[in-house]
mmCIF file of C-alpha atoms in Angstrom:
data_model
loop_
_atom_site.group_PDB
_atom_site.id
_atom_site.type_symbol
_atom_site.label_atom_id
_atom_site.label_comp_id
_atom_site.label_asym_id
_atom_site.label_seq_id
_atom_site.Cartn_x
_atom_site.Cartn_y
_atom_site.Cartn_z
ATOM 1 C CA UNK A 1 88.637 -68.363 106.034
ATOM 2 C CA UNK A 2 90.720 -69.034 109.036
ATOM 3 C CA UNK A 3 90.211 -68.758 112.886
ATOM 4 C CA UNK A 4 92.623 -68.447 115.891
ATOM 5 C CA UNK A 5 91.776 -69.788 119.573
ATOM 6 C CA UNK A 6 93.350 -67.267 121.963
ATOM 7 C CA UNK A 7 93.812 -68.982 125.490
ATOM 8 C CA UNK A 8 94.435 -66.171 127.562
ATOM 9 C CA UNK A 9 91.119 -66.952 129.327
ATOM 10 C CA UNK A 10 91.182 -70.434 128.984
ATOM 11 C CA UNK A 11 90.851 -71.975 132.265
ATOM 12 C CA UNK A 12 91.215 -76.020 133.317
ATOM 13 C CA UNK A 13 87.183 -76.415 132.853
ATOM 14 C CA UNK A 14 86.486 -74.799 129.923
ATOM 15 C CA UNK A 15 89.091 -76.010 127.272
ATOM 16 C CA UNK A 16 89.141 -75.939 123.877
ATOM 17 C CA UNK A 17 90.150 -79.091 122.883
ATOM 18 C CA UNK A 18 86.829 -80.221 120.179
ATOM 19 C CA UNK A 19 87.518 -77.285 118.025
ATOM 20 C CA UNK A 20 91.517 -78.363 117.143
ATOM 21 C CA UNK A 21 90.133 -81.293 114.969
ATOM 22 C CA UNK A 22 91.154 -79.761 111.682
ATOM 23 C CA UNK A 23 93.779 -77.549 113.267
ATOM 24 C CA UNK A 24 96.687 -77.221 110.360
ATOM 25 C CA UNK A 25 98.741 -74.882 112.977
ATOM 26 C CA UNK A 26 102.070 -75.200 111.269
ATOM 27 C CA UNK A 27 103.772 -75.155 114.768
ATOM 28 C CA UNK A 28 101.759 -77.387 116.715
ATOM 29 C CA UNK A 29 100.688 -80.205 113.506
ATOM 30 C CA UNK A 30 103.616 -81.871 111.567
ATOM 31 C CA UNK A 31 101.590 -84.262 109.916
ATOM 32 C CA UNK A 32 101.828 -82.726 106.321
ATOM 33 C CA UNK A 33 99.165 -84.580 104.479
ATOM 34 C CA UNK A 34 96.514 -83.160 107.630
ATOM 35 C CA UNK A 35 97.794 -79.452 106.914
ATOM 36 C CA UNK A 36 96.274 -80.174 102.671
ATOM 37 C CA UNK A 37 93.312 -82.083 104.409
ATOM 38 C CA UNK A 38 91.574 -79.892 106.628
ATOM 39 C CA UNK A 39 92.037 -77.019 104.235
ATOM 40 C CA UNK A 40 88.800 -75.643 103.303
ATOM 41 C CA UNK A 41 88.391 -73.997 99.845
ATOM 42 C CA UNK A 42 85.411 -72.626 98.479
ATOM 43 C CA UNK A 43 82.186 -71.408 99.496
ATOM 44 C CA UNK A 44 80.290 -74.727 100.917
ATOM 45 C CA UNK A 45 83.181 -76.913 102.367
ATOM 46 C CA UNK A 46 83.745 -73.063 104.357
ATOM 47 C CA UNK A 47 80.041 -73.280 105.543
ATOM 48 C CA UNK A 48 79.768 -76.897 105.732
ATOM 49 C CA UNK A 49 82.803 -76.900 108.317
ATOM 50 C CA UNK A 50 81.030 -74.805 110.848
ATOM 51 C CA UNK A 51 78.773 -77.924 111.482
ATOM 52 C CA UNK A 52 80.786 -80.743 111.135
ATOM 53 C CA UNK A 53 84.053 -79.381 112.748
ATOM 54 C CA UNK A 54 82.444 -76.633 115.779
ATOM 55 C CA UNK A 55 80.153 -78.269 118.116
ATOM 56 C CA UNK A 56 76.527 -76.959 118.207
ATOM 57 C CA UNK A 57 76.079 -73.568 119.838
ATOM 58 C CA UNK A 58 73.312 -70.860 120.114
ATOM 59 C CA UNK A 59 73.735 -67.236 120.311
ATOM 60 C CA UNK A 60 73.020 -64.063 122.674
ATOM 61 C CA UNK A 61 71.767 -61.683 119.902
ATOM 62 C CA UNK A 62 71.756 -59.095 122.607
ATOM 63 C CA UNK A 63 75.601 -59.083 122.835
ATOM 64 C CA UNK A 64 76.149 -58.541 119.232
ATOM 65 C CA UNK A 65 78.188 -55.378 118.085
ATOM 66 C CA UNK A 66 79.632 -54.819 114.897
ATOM 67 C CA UNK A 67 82.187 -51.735 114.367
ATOM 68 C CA UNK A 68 83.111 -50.754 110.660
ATOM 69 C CA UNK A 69 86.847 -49.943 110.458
ATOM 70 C CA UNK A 70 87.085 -49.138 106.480
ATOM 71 C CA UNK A 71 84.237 -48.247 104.333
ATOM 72 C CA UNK A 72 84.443 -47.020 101.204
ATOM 73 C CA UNK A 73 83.195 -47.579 97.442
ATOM 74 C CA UNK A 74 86.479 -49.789 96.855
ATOM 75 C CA UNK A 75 87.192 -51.366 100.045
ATOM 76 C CA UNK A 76 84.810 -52.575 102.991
ATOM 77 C CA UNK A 77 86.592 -53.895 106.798
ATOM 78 C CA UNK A 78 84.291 -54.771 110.015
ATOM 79 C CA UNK A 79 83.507 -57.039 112.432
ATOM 80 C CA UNK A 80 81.179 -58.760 114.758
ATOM 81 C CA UNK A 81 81.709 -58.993 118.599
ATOM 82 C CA UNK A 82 79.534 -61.421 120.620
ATOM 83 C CA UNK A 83 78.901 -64.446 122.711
ATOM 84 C CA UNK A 84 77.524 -68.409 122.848
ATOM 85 C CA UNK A 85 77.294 -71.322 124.542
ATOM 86 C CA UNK A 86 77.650 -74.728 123.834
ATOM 87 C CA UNK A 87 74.474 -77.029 123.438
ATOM 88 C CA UNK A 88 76.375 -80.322 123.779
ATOM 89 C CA UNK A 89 79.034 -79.768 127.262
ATOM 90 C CA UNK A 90 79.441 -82.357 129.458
ATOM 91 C CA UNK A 91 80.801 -79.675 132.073
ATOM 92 C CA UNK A 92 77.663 -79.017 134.440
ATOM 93 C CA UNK A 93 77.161 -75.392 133.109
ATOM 94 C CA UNK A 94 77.900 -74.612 129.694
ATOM 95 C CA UNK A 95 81.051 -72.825 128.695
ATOM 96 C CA UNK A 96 80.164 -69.208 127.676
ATOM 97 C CA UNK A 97 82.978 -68.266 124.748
ATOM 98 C CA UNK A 98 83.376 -64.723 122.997
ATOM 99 C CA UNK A 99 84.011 -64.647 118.651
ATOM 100 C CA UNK A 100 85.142 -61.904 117.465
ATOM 101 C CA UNK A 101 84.993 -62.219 113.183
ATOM 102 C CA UNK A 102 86.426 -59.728 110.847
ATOM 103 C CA UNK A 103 85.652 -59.402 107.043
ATOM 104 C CA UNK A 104 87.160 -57.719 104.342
ATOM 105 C CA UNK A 105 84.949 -56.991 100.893
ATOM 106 C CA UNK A 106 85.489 -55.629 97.398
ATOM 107 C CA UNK A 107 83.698 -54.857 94.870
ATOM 108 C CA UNK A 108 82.555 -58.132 92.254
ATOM 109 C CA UNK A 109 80.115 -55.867 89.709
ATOM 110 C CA UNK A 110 77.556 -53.369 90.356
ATOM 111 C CA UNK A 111 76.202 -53.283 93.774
ATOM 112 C CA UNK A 112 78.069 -56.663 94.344
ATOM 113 C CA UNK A 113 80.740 -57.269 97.172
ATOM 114 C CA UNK A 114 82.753 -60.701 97.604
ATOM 115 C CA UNK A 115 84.524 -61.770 100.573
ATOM 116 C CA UNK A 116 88.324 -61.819 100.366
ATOM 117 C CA UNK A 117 89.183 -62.472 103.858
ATOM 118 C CA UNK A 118 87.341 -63.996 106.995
ATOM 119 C CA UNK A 119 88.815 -63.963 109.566
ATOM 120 C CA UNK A 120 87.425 -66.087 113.378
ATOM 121 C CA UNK A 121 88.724 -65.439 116.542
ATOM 122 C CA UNK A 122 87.313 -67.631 119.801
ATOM 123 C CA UNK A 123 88.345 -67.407 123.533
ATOM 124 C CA UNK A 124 86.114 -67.667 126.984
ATOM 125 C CA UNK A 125 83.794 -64.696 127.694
ATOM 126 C CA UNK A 126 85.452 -62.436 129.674
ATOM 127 C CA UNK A 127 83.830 -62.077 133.734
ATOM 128 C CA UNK A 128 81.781 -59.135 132.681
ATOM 129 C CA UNK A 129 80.846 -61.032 129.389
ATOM 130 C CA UNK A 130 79.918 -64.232 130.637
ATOM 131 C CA UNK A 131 77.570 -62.751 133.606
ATOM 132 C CA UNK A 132 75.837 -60.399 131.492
ATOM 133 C CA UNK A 133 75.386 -63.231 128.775
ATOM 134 C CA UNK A 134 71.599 -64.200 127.873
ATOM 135 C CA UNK A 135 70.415 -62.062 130.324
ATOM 136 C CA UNK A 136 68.022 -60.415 127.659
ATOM 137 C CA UNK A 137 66.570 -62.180 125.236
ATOM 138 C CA UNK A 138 65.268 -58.780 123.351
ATOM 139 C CA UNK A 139 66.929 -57.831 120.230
ATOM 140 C CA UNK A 140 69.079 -54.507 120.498
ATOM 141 C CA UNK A 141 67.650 -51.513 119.489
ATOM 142 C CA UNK A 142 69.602 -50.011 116.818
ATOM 143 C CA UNK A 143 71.965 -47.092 116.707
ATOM 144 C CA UNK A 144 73.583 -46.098 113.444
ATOM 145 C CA UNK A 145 76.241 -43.215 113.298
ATOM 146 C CA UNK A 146 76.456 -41.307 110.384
ATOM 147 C CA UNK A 147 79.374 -42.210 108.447
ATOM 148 C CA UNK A 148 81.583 -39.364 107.417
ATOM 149 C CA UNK A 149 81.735 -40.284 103.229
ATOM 150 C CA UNK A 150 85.402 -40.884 102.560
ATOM 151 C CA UNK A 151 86.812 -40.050 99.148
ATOM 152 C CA UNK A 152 89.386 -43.084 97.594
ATOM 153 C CA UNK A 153 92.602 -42.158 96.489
ATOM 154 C CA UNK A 154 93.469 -41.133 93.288
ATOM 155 C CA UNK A 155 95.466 -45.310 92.790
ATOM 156 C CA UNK A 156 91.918 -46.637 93.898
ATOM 157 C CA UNK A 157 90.044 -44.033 91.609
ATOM 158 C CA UNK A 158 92.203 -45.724 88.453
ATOM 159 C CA UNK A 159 91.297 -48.986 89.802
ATOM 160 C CA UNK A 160 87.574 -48.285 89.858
ATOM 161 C CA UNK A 161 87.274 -46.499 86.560
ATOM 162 C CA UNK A 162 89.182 -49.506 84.781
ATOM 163 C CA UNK A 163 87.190 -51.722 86.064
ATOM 164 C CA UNK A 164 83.832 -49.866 85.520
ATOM 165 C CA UNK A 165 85.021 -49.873 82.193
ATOM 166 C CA UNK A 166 85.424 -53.298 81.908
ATOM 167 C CA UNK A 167 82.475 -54.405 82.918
ATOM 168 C CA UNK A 168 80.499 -51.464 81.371
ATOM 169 C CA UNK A 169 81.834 -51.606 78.058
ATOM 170 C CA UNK A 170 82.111 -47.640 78.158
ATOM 171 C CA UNK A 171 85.571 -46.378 77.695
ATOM 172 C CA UNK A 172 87.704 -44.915 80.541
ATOM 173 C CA UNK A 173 86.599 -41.070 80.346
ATOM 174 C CA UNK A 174 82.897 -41.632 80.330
ATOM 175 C CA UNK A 175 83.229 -44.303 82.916
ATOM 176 C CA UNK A 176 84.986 -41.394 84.826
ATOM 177 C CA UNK A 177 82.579 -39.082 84.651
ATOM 178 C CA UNK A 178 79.978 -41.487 85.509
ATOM 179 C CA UNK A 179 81.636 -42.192 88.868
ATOM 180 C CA UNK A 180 82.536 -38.801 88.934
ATOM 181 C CA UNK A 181 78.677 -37.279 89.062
ATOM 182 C CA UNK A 182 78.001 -40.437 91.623
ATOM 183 C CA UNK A 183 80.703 -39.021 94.131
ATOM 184 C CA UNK A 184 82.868 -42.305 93.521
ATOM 185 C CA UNK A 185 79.700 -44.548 94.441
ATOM 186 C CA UNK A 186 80.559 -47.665 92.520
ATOM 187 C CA UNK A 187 77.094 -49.059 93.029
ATOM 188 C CA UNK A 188 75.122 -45.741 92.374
ATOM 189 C CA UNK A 189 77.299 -45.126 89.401
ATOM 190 C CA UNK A 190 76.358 -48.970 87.931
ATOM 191 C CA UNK A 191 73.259 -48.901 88.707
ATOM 192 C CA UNK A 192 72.949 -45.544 86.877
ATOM 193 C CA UNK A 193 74.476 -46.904 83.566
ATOM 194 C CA UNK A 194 71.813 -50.133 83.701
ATOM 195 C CA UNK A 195 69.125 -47.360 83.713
ATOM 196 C CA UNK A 196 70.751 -45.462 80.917
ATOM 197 C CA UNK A 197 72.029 -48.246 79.162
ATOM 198 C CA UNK A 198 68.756 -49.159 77.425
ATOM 199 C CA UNK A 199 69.195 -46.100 75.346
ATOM 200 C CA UNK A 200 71.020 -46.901 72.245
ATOM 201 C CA UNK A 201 72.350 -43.364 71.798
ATOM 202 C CA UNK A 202 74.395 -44.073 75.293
ATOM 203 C CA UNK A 203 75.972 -47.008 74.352
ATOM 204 C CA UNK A 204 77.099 -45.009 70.907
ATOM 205 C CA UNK A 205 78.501 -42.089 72.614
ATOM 206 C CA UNK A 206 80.167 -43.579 75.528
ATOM 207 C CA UNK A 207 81.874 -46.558 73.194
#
């Protein structure tokens, strides 16, 4: 996980200067025992650092958005646009900042995504942003578009069937034609070989 501060709106009241505490910016920190320090691996010291090194903030749930940019049964990309303020300032009126946090998944078994990449970005709320900030404290209706099914390549379609394979125990052609009949639904397809998969005659055919 990583996150970048972009001061294009930073102004002389609202800095940024709390959330550089376990900045490892190679151009900015030269102390090279802090760059292995502040490195956060794993999936509590990630968490855990958005407590101890970010200062308390709450959220205008109102302002969220998220836009998908890749979706398919290999590969997920999207991310969340919104706003929050700071609990603790000592400036008279707390600053109002923007995130904007992207995340790529993949696949880690059936119906099962990990995240490979998290990416933070922070900077002030924008004029428009920061006046129409907690103005409604309503949750957003929701609008879903209907996504337009996209079919993976044929280098992605390898990938998939050896590792439905894999993890199936079936052999490559039947794990094709699994994913095949599922329209290259890696979750449909697995969760159609648990069902089947209590019948003995499946696992003797498809070995």
């Amino acid at each position: 996980m990583s996150y970048f501060i972009n001061f294009e709106h930073q102004s002389k009241q609202w800095k940024f200067d709390k959330y550089f505490a376990d900045s490892r910016n190679f151009m900015k920190v030269n102390d090279e025992g802090k760059k292995l320090r502040v490195v956060k691996l794993g999936r509590l010291p990630i968490v855990s650092s958005f407590t101890s090194a970010f200062p308390p903030t709450t959220h205008d749930f109102g302002s969220f958005t998220v836009d998908s940019h890749i979706a398919t049964a290999a590969l997920i990309v999207f991310t969340v646009y919104g706003v929050f303020k700071e609990l603790e300032s000592e400036e008279k009126s707390a600053p109002i900042r923007a995130f904007y946090r992207t995340f790529v998944l993949i696949p880690d078994g059936a119906g099962v995504f990990k995240i490979v990449n998290d990416q933070l970005t922070l900077t002030n709320a924008s004029g428009p942003q920061a006046s129409n900030a907690f103005t409604n404290n309503a949750l957003p209706s929701m609008s879903v578009a209907q996504a337009v099914p996209t079919m993976p390549s044929e280098d992605i379609k390898n990938q998939m069937i050896v590792q439905f394979s894999q993890q199936s125990g079936m052999n490559e052609g039947f794990s094709r034609q699994c994913l095949e009949v599922h329209e290259w639904n890696y979750d449909k397809a697995g969760q159609a070989f648990l069902e089947l998969n209590v019948r003995p005659i499946w696992k003797k055919e498809c070995a």
